[in-house]
Amino acid sequence: ARMQELLEADGARINDAYVCPHHPEFSGPCACRKPGTLLFEEAALEHGLDVARSLFAGDRFRDIHPGLTLGGLALLVPTDETPAADLAAAVAPAAIVATLDDAVARFLAAGT
């Protein structure tokens, strides 16, 4: 609700939210928990999205891996909490940008 409030103040909105109800320690692996793509695929189907023309950004490799799998633009936005292994994993298949603003600018420049 707070994120929606902040976005609305700048004229943006969230159309939907998707949450994996599983936890690997209790229910085992599933297709909807990142880096799985099931929830992204459901969102694309429900909202008529072209995942290949979508931006996938996050501070962990598991956040951008679905974008790589689905053919979208995957951008790692590292923070102090981003593991070095995630930075290394993102170097070849994805891009690393300094801020979320940089991610949006790169996405818009790509013309997707």
mmCIF file of C-alpha atoms in Angstrom:
data_model
loop_
_atom_site.group_PDB
_atom_site.id
_atom_site.type_symbol
_atom_site.label_atom_id
_atom_site.label_comp_id
_atom_site.label_asym_id
_atom_site.label_seq_id
_atom_site.Cartn_x
_atom_site.Cartn_y
_atom_site.Cartn_z
ATOM 1 C CA ALA A 1 0.000 0.000 0.000
ATOM 2 C CA ARG A 2 2.856 2.386 0.801
ATOM 3 C CA MET A 3 4.564 1.735 -2.522
ATOM 4 C CA GLN A 4 1.281 2.340 -4.338
ATOM 5 C CA GLU A 5 0.863 5.614 -2.446
ATOM 6 C CA LEU A 6 4.371 6.779 -3.362
ATOM 7 C CA LEU A 7 3.945 5.830 -7.004
ATOM 8 C CA GLU A 8 0.557 7.514 -7.283
ATOM 9 C CA ALA A 9 2.124 10.754 -6.016
ATOM 10 C CA ASP A 10 4.244 10.673 -9.192
ATOM 11 C CA GLY A 11 1.416 9.618 -11.497
ATOM 12 C CA ALA A 12 2.254 5.906 -11.629
ATOM 13 C CA ARG A 13 0.316 2.877 -10.466
ATOM 14 C CA ILE A 14 0.660 -0.839 -9.821
ATOM 15 C CA ASN A 15 -1.841 -2.876 -11.791
ATOM 16 C CA ASP A 16 -1.330 -6.114 -9.911
ATOM 17 C CA ALA A 17 0.929 -7.921 -7.467
ATOM 18 C CA TYR A 18 1.969 -11.559 -7.628
ATOM 19 C CA VAL A 19 3.349 -13.429 -4.630
ATOM 20 C CA CYS A 20 4.711 -16.941 -4.380
ATOM 21 C CA PRO A 21 3.086 -18.622 -1.358
ATOM 22 C CA HIS A 22 5.771 -21.305 -1.126
ATOM 23 C CA HIS A 23 8.948 -21.504 0.888
ATOM 24 C CA PRO A 24 11.604 -23.944 -0.304
ATOM 25 C CA GLU A 25 12.415 -25.130 3.223
ATOM 26 C CA PHE A 26 8.813 -26.194 3.801
ATOM 27 C CA SER A 27 7.218 -26.932 0.436
ATOM 28 C CA GLY A 28 10.242 -27.616 -1.732
ATOM 29 C CA PRO A 29 11.035 -25.946 -5.039
ATOM 30 C CA CYS A 30 8.275 -24.488 -7.188
ATOM 31 C CA ALA A 31 7.940 -22.785 -10.559
ATOM 32 C CA CYS A 32 6.575 -19.536 -9.132
ATOM 33 C CA ARG A 33 9.355 -18.581 -6.709
ATOM 34 C CA LYS A 34 12.168 -16.568 -8.281
ATOM 35 C CA PRO A 35 14.124 -17.438 -10.307
ATOM 36 C CA GLY A 36 11.118 -19.364 -11.640
ATOM 37 C CA THR A 37 9.030 -17.678 -14.300
ATOM 38 C CA LEU A 38 5.490 -18.897 -13.594
ATOM 39 C CA LEU A 39 4.223 -15.691 -11.939
ATOM 40 C CA PHE A 40 5.779 -13.565 -14.690
ATOM 41 C CA GLU A 41 4.103 -15.741 -17.303
ATOM 42 C CA GLU A 42 0.749 -15.464 -15.498
ATOM 43 C CA ALA A 43 1.067 -11.662 -15.313
ATOM 44 C CA ALA A 44 1.954 -11.485 -19.000
ATOM 45 C CA LEU A 45 -1.063 -13.572 -19.927
ATOM 46 C CA GLU A 46 -3.486 -11.692 -17.653
ATOM 47 C CA HIS A 47 -2.323 -8.235 -18.751
ATOM 48 C CA GLY A 48 -1.377 -8.883 -22.375
ATOM 49 C CA LEU A 49 2.308 -8.143 -21.781
ATOM 50 C CA ASP A 50 5.138 -8.999 -24.125
ATOM 51 C CA VAL A 51 7.841 -10.265 -21.765
ATOM 52 C CA ALA A 52 10.474 -9.801 -24.466
ATOM 53 C CA ARG A 53 9.690 -6.064 -24.336
ATOM 54 C CA SER A 54 9.695 -5.925 -20.526
ATOM 55 C CA LEU A 55 12.228 -4.672 -17.989
ATOM 56 C CA PHE A 56 13.399 -6.983 -15.225
ATOM 57 C CA ALA A 57 15.417 -5.121 -12.599
ATOM 58 C CA GLY A 58 16.546 -6.090 -9.140
ATOM 59 C CA ASP A 59 19.424 -6.141 -6.717
ATOM 60 C CA ARG A 60 19.912 -9.922 -6.817
ATOM 61 C CA PHE A 61 20.593 -12.231 -9.741
ATOM 62 C CA ARG A 62 17.454 -14.218 -8.893
ATOM 63 C CA ASP A 63 15.462 -11.024 -9.570
ATOM 64 C CA ILE A 64 16.728 -10.656 -13.126
ATOM 65 C CA HIS A 65 17.100 -14.323 -14.054
ATOM 66 C CA PRO A 66 13.425 -14.583 -15.115
ATOM 67 C CA GLY A 67 14.009 -11.705 -17.532
ATOM 68 C CA LEU A 68 16.970 -13.510 -19.047
ATOM 69 C CA THR A 69 14.931 -16.692 -19.344
ATOM 70 C CA LEU A 70 11.942 -14.906 -20.904
ATOM 71 C CA GLY A 71 13.997 -12.709 -23.227
ATOM 72 C CA GLY A 72 13.381 -9.319 -21.587
ATOM 73 C CA LEU A 73 15.852 -6.607 -20.653
ATOM 74 C CA ALA A 74 17.522 -7.740 -17.421
ATOM 75 C CA LEU A 75 19.347 -5.122 -15.359
ATOM 76 C CA LEU A 76 21.072 -5.691 -12.040
ATOM 77 C CA VAL A 77 20.913 -2.663 -9.732
ATOM 78 C CA PRO A 78 23.406 -3.535 -7.005
ATOM 79 C CA THR A 79 23.147 -2.369 -3.411
ATOM 80 C CA ASP A 80 25.407 -2.919 -0.437
ATOM 81 C CA GLU A 81 23.473 -6.163 0.111
ATOM 82 C CA THR A 82 24.086 -7.601 -3.374
ATOM 83 C CA PRO A 83 26.386 -10.634 -3.128
ATOM 84 C CA ALA A 84 29.607 -10.509 -5.166
ATOM 85 C CA ALA A 85 28.580 -13.786 -6.814
ATOM 86 C CA ASP A 86 25.409 -12.098 -8.113
ATOM 87 C CA LEU A 87 27.485 -9.299 -9.645
ATOM 88 C CA ALA A 88 29.746 -11.839 -11.320
ATOM 89 C CA ALA A 89 26.781 -13.863 -12.601
ATOM 90 C CA ALA A 90 25.167 -10.783 -14.149
ATOM 91 C CA VAL A 91 28.219 -9.527 -16.036
ATOM 92 C CA ALA A 92 27.840 -11.572 -19.226
ATOM 93 C CA PRO A 93 24.110 -12.207 -19.701
ATOM 94 C CA ALA A 94 22.726 -8.992 -18.198
ATOM 95 C CA ALA A 95 23.780 -5.427 -17.586
ATOM 96 C CA ILE A 96 24.687 -3.752 -14.327
ATOM 97 C CA VAL A 97 23.467 -0.204 -13.699
ATOM 98 C CA ALA A 98 24.064 2.084 -10.742
ATOM 99 C CA THR A 99 20.492 3.101 -9.906
ATOM 100 C CA LEU A 100 16.892 2.263 -10.679
ATOM 101 C CA ASP A 101 16.694 5.585 -12.548
ATOM 102 C CA ASP A 102 19.558 4.344 -14.741
ATOM 103 C CA ALA A 103 17.642 1.108 -15.334
ATOM 104 C CA VAL A 104 14.549 3.002 -16.475
ATOM 105 C CA ALA A 105 16.614 5.301 -18.713
ATOM 106 C CA ARG A 106 18.313 2.309 -20.326
ATOM 107 C CA PHE A 107 14.972 0.587 -20.803
ATOM 108 C CA LEU A 108 13.470 3.671 -22.452
ATOM 109 C CA ALA A 109 16.544 4.121 -24.638
ATOM 110 C CA ALA A 110 16.225 0.528 -25.818
ATOM 111 C CA GLY A 111 12.863 1.451 -27.311
ATOM 112 C CA THR A 112 11.109 -1.579 -25.864
#
